[in-house]
Amino acid sequence: MPSKPPPWNDPKVRALVFQVLVSLVVAFTIYYLIRNTLHNMELRGISTGFGFLSSEAGFGITQTLVEYDETHTYGRTFLVGLLNTILVSALGIICATVVGFVMGVARLSTNWLINKIAAAYIEIFRNIPLLLQIFFWYFSVFVHLPRPRNSINIGDSIFLSNRGLYVPRPVAGEAFWVTEVAIVVAIIAVVFLVRWARKRQEETGEQFHTVWASIGILTGLPLVVFLLSGAPMTLEYPELRGFNFSGGISMIPELAALLFALTVYTGTFIAETVRAGIQSVSHGQTEAARALGLRSGPTLRLVIIPQAMRVIVPPLTSQYLNLTKNSSLAAAIGYPDLVAVFAGTTLNQTGQAVEVIAMTMAVYLTLSLTISLFMNWYNARMALQER
């Protein structure tokens, strides 16, 4: 019977020892950095802790999605900055995805003009630094729009000026809850309709066009309920008072410039990802679809894109993460995101650099992990299922 090798020759034991040693080194390094930071802060008389979050901020913010004024606390400024960051990131992801998919498909078009326009868009905007594009949209476009008194007027309801875009604000009445219930019911009905259509197609091979039916349900049912309940909604129109508009819903130029830049820039990379995903699908799939009598549109929508998504989703996740983190460049033009409001003004007024930066980093880490978790779940759903 062969003798048992000594522990130092066992690969499993050596791997365990190395992992323990590395963990101890990392833990000691973190402990040393924290201890050294706290010691230096104590020598300089800098207090630590998160008590500053309950102190009065004393400064205003140009865009707030929740109630806020100068009398609110620094904790409220954190919430305002967080919501503004989530807003521009969510809008940017949606807009960049639409632009990227359209331009990615256009890049493969057999129409010479469409193909060259898509190619020019991709090659120009992906090779210009994002910060320069933000400056371009803000200082060269939105700042030079007319002043509020000479704003672009659309039907005395929509106003566009260098102070932003102002549109009417819908104000719900007491009975509007009935319409909200109808919207929820319509969404549930569409989900069941799509599942029924998919099951029907798998059993009989017959297709049921759910797009128009879904649109009809989502718009028709709430509209009918809205009218039957007496149209319980009014519009608050923006009005020019003094040097700016008041009332309605406003979109400040800083948000517009940042959103345009993030959409245009990230859309170029998504377009190339979409193009690569489509080209990864075997050409035989297209030929088989044509042999069955499918036109180019249904072939792309029903055959090519579903297979290409398995290649598109992983790099698409990286672009979503990049867009979310690139939104921190908002501070360059004064958009009140988390970096500008909390890691900027709040840090300068309180001096709580460690706490403020740690909270800001934790927010971006949480947003990135949330996006990755959702995209990984979606990627698993799109993966080929072996039988």
Coordinates of C-alpha atoms in Angstrom, one line a residue:
M1 CA 0.0 0.0 0.0
P2 CA 1.6 3.3 -1.1
S3 CA 2.4 5.7 1.7
K4 CA 0.5 9.0 2.0
P5 CA 2.4 12.0 0.7
P6 CA 3.4 14.6 3.2
P7 CA 1.0 17.6 3.5
W8 CA 3.3 20.1 1.7
N9 CA 3.2 17.9 -1.4
D10 CA -0.6 17.7 -1.4
P11 CA -2.0 20.3 -4.0
K12 CA -5.2 20.7 -2.0
V13 CA -3.4 21.5 1.2
R14 CA -1.0 23.9 -0.6
A15 CA -3.9 25.7 -2.3
L16 CA -5.7 26.1 1.1
V17 CA -2.6 27.4 2.7
F18 CA -2.0 30.0 0.0
Q19 CA -5.6 31.1 0.1
V20 CA -5.4 31.6 3.9
L21 CA -2.2 33.6 3.5
V22 CA -3.5 35.8 0.8
S23 CA -6.7 36.5 2.8
L24 CA -4.7 37.4 5.9
V25 CA -2.5 39.8 3.8
V26 CA -5.6 41.5 2.3
A27 CA -7.4 41.7 5.8
F28 CA -4.2 43.2 7.3
T29 CA -3.9 45.7 4.5
I30 CA -7.5 46.9 4.9
Y31 CA -7.1 47.1 8.7
Y32 CA -3.9 49.1 8.4
L33 CA -5.5 51.6 5.9
I34 CA -8.6 52.1 8.0
R35 CA -6.5 52.5 11.2
N36 CA -4.1 54.9 9.6
T37 CA -6.9 57.0 8.1
L38 CA -8.7 57.3 11.4
H39 CA -5.5 58.2 13.2
N40 CA -4.7 60.9 10.7
M41 CA -8.2 62.3 10.8
E42 CA -8.0 62.4 14.6
L43 CA -4.7 64.3 14.5
R44 CA -6.3 66.9 12.3
G45 CA -9.5 67.2 14.4
I46 CA -11.8 65.8 11.7
S47 CA -14.8 64.0 13.2
T48 CA -16.0 60.8 11.7
G49 CA -19.4 59.2 11.4
F50 CA -22.7 59.8 9.5
G51 CA -24.2 62.3 11.9
F52 CA -23.8 65.0 9.3
L53 CA -26.6 63.5 7.3
S54 CA -29.1 65.0 9.7
S55 CA -27.7 68.5 9.5
E56 CA -29.3 71.2 7.4
A57 CA -27.9 71.4 3.8
G58 CA -28.4 75.1 3.2
F59 CA -28.1 75.0 -0.6
G60 CA -30.6 74.5 -3.4
I61 CA -30.7 72.0 -6.3
T62 CA -32.0 72.8 -9.8
Q63 CA -33.7 69.5 -10.4
T64 CA -35.4 67.4 -7.8
L65 CA -37.7 64.4 -8.2
V66 CA -38.8 64.7 -4.6
E67 CA -39.6 67.6 -2.4
Y68 CA -36.5 69.6 -1.5
D69 CA -35.4 73.0 -0.4
E70 CA -32.5 74.6 1.5
T71 CA -33.9 73.6 4.8
H72 CA -33.7 69.9 4.1
T73 CA -30.8 67.7 5.4
Y74 CA -27.7 66.3 3.7
G75 CA -29.4 63.0 3.8
R76 CA -32.1 64.5 1.6
T77 CA -29.4 65.8 -0.8
F78 CA -28.1 62.3 -1.1
L79 CA -31.6 61.0 -2.0
V80 CA -32.0 63.8 -4.6
G81 CA -28.7 63.1 -6.2
L82 CA -29.3 59.4 -6.2
L83 CA -32.7 59.7 -8.0
N84 CA -31.2 62.1 -10.5
T85 CA -28.4 59.6 -11.3
I86 CA -30.9 56.8 -11.6
L87 CA -33.1 58.9 -13.9
V88 CA -30.4 59.8 -16.4
S89 CA -29.0 56.3 -16.3
A90 CA -32.4 54.6 -17.0
L91 CA -33.3 57.1 -19.7
G92 CA -29.8 56.7 -21.3
I93 CA -30.0 52.9 -21.3
I94 CA -33.4 52.9 -23.0
C95 CA -32.5 55.6 -25.6
A96 CA -29.1 54.1 -26.3
T97 CA -30.6 50.6 -26.8
V98 CA -33.1 51.9 -29.3
V99 CA -30.5 53.9 -31.2
G100 CA -28.0 51.1 -31.1
F101 CA -30.3 48.5 -32.4
V102 CA -31.6 50.7 -35.2
M103 CA -28.1 51.7 -36.3
G104 CA -26.8 48.2 -35.9
V105 CA -29.4 46.8 -38.2
A106 CA -29.0 49.8 -40.6
R107 CA -25.3 49.1 -40.7
L108 CA -26.1 45.8 -42.5
S109 CA -28.7 47.3 -44.8
T110 CA -28.3 46.6 -48.5
N111 CA -29.4 50.2 -49.2
W112 CA -26.2 52.1 -49.8
L113 CA -27.3 55.4 -48.3
I114 CA -28.7 53.9 -45.1
N115 CA -25.6 51.7 -44.7
K116 CA -23.2 54.7 -45.1
I117 CA -25.2 57.0 -42.8
A118 CA -25.1 54.3 -40.0
A119 CA -21.3 53.7 -40.7
A120 CA -20.6 57.5 -40.5
Y121 CA -22.6 57.8 -37.3
I122 CA -20.7 54.9 -35.6
E123 CA -17.2 55.9 -36.8
I124 CA -17.6 59.6 -35.9
F125 CA -19.3 59.5 -32.5
R126 CA -17.5 56.5 -31.0
N127 CA -14.1 58.1 -31.7
I128 CA -14.8 61.4 -30.0
P129 CA -14.3 61.5 -26.2
L130 CA -17.6 61.4 -24.3
L131 CA -16.7 64.5 -22.2
L132 CA -16.2 66.6 -25.4
Q133 CA -19.6 65.4 -26.7
I134 CA -21.2 66.5 -23.5
F135 CA -19.6 69.9 -23.9
F136 CA -20.7 70.1 -27.5
W137 CA -24.4 69.4 -26.8
Y138 CA -24.5 71.7 -23.8
F139 CA -22.4 74.7 -24.9
S140 CA -23.0 74.6 -28.6
V141 CA -26.6 73.5 -28.8
F142 CA -28.8 74.0 -25.7
V143 CA -27.2 77.1 -24.3
H144 CA -27.7 78.9 -27.6
L145 CA -31.5 78.2 -27.7
P146 CA -33.7 81.3 -27.4
R147 CA -34.4 82.9 -24.1
P148 CA -37.6 82.2 -22.3
R149 CA -39.4 85.3 -23.6
N150 CA -38.5 84.3 -27.2
S151 CA -38.8 80.5 -26.6
I152 CA -40.0 78.1 -29.3
N153 CA -43.8 77.8 -28.7
I154 CA -45.8 74.8 -29.8
G155 CA -49.5 75.3 -29.4
D156 CA -49.1 77.5 -26.3
S157 CA -48.4 74.3 -24.4
I158 CA -44.9 73.3 -25.1
F159 CA -42.0 75.7 -24.7
L160 CA -38.3 75.2 -25.5
S161 CA -35.7 77.7 -24.4
N162 CA -32.2 77.8 -23.0
R163 CA -33.8 77.2 -19.6
G164 CA -35.1 73.8 -20.7
L165 CA -38.1 72.1 -22.2
Y166 CA -41.5 72.8 -20.5
V167 CA -44.6 70.6 -21.2
P168 CA -48.0 70.4 -19.5
R169 CA -48.2 68.4 -16.3
P170 CA -51.1 65.9 -15.9
V171 CA -52.9 66.3 -12.6
A172 CA -54.9 63.3 -11.6
G173 CA -58.4 63.7 -10.0
E174 CA -59.9 61.7 -7.2
A175 CA -61.5 59.1 -9.5
F176 CA -58.3 58.5 -11.5
W177 CA -57.6 55.4 -9.4
V178 CA -60.1 53.5 -11.5
T179 CA -58.0 54.2 -14.6
E180 CA -54.9 53.0 -12.8
V181 CA -56.6 49.8 -11.9
A182 CA -57.6 49.4 -15.6
I183 CA -54.0 49.9 -16.6
V184 CA -52.9 47.1 -14.3
V185 CA -55.7 44.8 -15.6
A186 CA -54.6 45.6 -19.2
I187 CA -51.0 44.7 -18.5
I188 CA -52.0 41.4 -16.9
A189 CA -54.3 40.7 -19.9
V190 CA -51.5 41.3 -22.3
V191 CA -49.2 38.9 -20.4
F192 CA -51.8 36.2 -20.5
L193 CA -52.4 36.9 -24.2
V194 CA -48.7 36.6 -25.1
R195 CA -48.5 33.3 -23.2
W196 CA -51.6 31.9 -24.9
A197 CA -50.4 32.9 -28.3
R198 CA -47.0 31.3 -27.7
K199 CA -48.6 28.0 -26.5
R200 CA -51.0 28.1 -29.4
Q201 CA -48.2 28.5 -31.9
E202 CA -46.2 25.6 -30.3
E203 CA -49.3 23.3 -30.5
T204 CA -50.7 24.2 -33.9
G205 CA -48.0 26.2 -35.6
E206 CA -50.4 29.1 -36.2
Q207 CA -49.2 32.6 -35.4
F208 CA -51.3 35.1 -33.6
H209 CA -50.0 38.7 -34.0
T210 CA -49.9 39.9 -30.4
V211 CA -48.4 43.3 -31.1
W212 CA -51.4 45.1 -32.4
A213 CA -53.7 43.2 -30.0
S214 CA -51.5 44.2 -27.1
I215 CA -51.4 47.9 -28.1
G216 CA -55.2 47.8 -28.5
I217 CA -55.6 46.4 -25.0
L218 CA -53.1 48.7 -23.3
T219 CA -54.6 51.8 -24.9
G220 CA -58.2 50.9 -25.4
L221 CA -59.2 49.5 -22.0
P222 CA -57.7 52.3 -19.9
L223 CA -59.1 54.9 -22.4
V224 CA -62.6 53.5 -22.2
V225 CA -62.5 53.4 -18.3
F226 CA -61.0 56.9 -18.3
L227 CA -63.8 58.3 -20.4
L228 CA -66.5 56.4 -18.5
S229 CA -65.2 57.7 -15.2
G230 CA -65.6 61.3 -16.4
A231 CA -62.0 62.0 -17.6
P232 CA -60.7 62.7 -14.0
M233 CA -57.5 64.5 -15.1
T234 CA -56.6 68.1 -15.8
L235 CA -53.4 69.7 -17.3
E236 CA -51.2 72.2 -15.6
Y237 CA -49.7 74.4 -18.4
P238 CA -46.4 76.1 -18.0
E239 CA -46.6 79.9 -17.8
L240 CA -44.0 82.6 -18.3
R241 CA -43.5 84.5 -15.1
G242 CA -40.6 86.9 -14.9
F243 CA -37.5 85.5 -16.4
N244 CA -38.6 81.8 -16.6
F245 CA -41.5 79.5 -16.8
S246 CA -43.4 78.0 -13.9
G247 CA -45.7 75.1 -13.7
G248 CA -45.8 72.0 -15.9
I249 CA -43.0 69.5 -16.2
S250 CA -39.5 70.8 -17.0
M251 CA -36.4 69.2 -18.5
I252 CA -33.4 71.3 -17.7
P253 CA -30.8 71.7 -20.4
E254 CA -28.1 69.9 -18.4
L255 CA -30.2 66.8 -18.3
A256 CA -30.9 67.0 -22.1
A257 CA -27.2 67.6 -23.0
L258 CA -26.1 64.7 -20.8
L259 CA -28.8 62.4 -22.1
F260 CA -28.0 63.2 -25.7
A261 CA -24.3 62.6 -25.2
L262 CA -24.7 59.3 -23.4
T263 CA -27.3 58.1 -25.9
V264 CA -25.3 59.0 -29.0
Y265 CA -21.9 57.8 -27.6
T266 CA -23.1 54.5 -26.1
G267 CA -25.4 53.8 -29.0
T268 CA -22.4 53.5 -31.3
F269 CA -20.9 50.6 -29.3
I270 CA -24.3 48.9 -29.0
A271 CA -24.7 49.2 -32.7
E272 CA -21.5 47.4 -33.3
T273 CA -22.5 44.7 -30.8
V274 CA -25.8 44.3 -32.6
R275 CA -24.1 44.1 -36.0
A276 CA -21.7 41.4 -34.6
G277 CA -24.5 39.4 -33.1
I278 CA -26.5 39.4 -36.3
Q279 CA -23.4 38.4 -38.4
S280 CA -22.8 35.5 -35.9
V281 CA -26.0 33.8 -37.0
S282 CA -25.4 31.3 -39.8
H283 CA -26.5 32.6 -43.3
G284 CA -28.2 29.3 -43.7
Q285 CA -30.9 30.5 -41.3
T286 CA -31.7 33.4 -43.6
E287 CA -31.8 31.1 -46.6
A288 CA -34.1 28.6 -44.8
A289 CA -36.5 31.4 -43.8
R290 CA -36.6 32.7 -47.4
A291 CA -37.3 29.1 -48.6
L292 CA -40.3 29.1 -46.3
G293 CA -41.6 32.3 -47.9
L294 CA -40.7 34.7 -45.0
R295 CA -40.0 38.3 -46.0
S296 CA -36.9 40.2 -44.8
G297 CA -38.8 41.9 -41.9
P298 CA -40.3 38.7 -40.3
T299 CA -37.0 36.9 -41.0
L300 CA -35.0 39.4 -39.0
R301 CA -37.6 39.6 -36.2
L302 CA -38.5 36.0 -35.8
V303 CA -35.3 34.1 -36.9
I304 CA -32.2 36.3 -36.8
I305 CA -32.6 38.6 -33.8
P306 CA -33.7 35.8 -31.3
Q307 CA -30.6 33.8 -32.1
A308 CA -28.3 36.9 -32.2
M309 CA -29.5 38.0 -28.7
R310 CA -27.4 35.2 -27.2
V311 CA -24.3 36.8 -28.6
I312 CA -25.5 40.4 -28.0
V313 CA -26.5 40.3 -24.4
P314 CA -23.1 39.7 -22.6
P315 CA -21.3 42.7 -24.2
L316 CA -24.6 44.7 -24.0
T317 CA -24.3 44.4 -20.2
S318 CA -20.9 46.0 -20.3
Q319 CA -22.3 49.0 -22.2
Y320 CA -25.1 49.4 -19.7
L321 CA -22.6 49.4 -16.9
N322 CA -20.3 51.9 -18.8
L323 CA -23.3 54.3 -19.4
T324 CA -24.3 54.2 -15.7
K325 CA -20.7 55.0 -14.6
N326 CA -20.2 57.6 -17.4
S327 CA -23.2 59.5 -16.1
S328 CA -20.9 60.8 -13.3
L329 CA -19.4 63.2 -15.9
A330 CA -22.6 65.2 -15.3
A331 CA -20.7 67.4 -12.9
A332 CA -18.8 68.9 -15.8
I333 CA -21.9 70.8 -16.9
G334 CA -23.7 71.2 -13.6
Y335 CA -26.3 68.4 -13.8
P336 CA -27.2 67.7 -10.1
D337 CA -26.4 64.0 -10.0
L338 CA -25.0 62.1 -7.0
V339 CA -21.3 63.1 -7.8
A340 CA -22.1 66.8 -8.2
V341 CA -24.6 67.2 -5.3
F342 CA -23.3 64.8 -2.7
A343 CA -19.6 64.0 -3.6
G344 CA -19.2 67.7 -4.6
T345 CA -21.2 70.3 -2.7
T346 CA -22.0 68.2 0.4
L347 CA -18.4 67.0 0.7
N348 CA -17.0 70.6 0.4
Q349 CA -19.4 71.9 3.1
T350 CA -19.1 69.1 5.6
G351 CA -15.5 67.9 5.1
Q352 CA -16.6 64.3 5.6
A353 CA -14.6 63.0 2.7
V354 CA -14.3 59.3 3.8
E355 CA -18.0 58.9 4.5
V356 CA -19.2 60.8 1.4
I357 CA -16.9 59.0 -1.0
A358 CA -17.7 55.7 0.5
M359 CA -21.4 56.2 0.2
T360 CA -21.0 57.4 -3.4
M361 CA -18.9 54.4 -4.3
A362 CA -21.4 52.1 -2.7
V363 CA -24.2 53.5 -4.8
Y364 CA -22.4 53.0 -8.1
L365 CA -21.4 49.5 -7.0
T366 CA -25.0 48.7 -6.1
L367 CA -26.3 50.0 -9.4
S368 CA -23.8 48.1 -11.4
L369 CA -24.4 44.8 -9.5
T370 CA -28.2 45.3 -10.0
I371 CA -27.8 45.8 -13.7
S372 CA -25.5 42.8 -13.9
L373 CA -27.9 40.6 -12.0
F374 CA -30.8 41.5 -14.2
M375 CA -28.8 41.1 -17.4
N376 CA -27.4 37.7 -16.3
W377 CA -31.0 36.6 -15.5
Y378 CA -32.1 37.7 -18.9
N379 CA -29.1 36.0 -20.6
A380 CA -29.9 32.8 -18.8
R381 CA -33.5 33.0 -20.2
M382 CA -32.2 33.6 -23.7
A383 CA -29.7 30.7 -23.6
L384 CA -30.3 27.5 -25.5
Q385 CA -32.1 24.9 -23.4
E386 CA -30.9 21.4 -23.9
R387 CA -33.5 18.6 -23.9

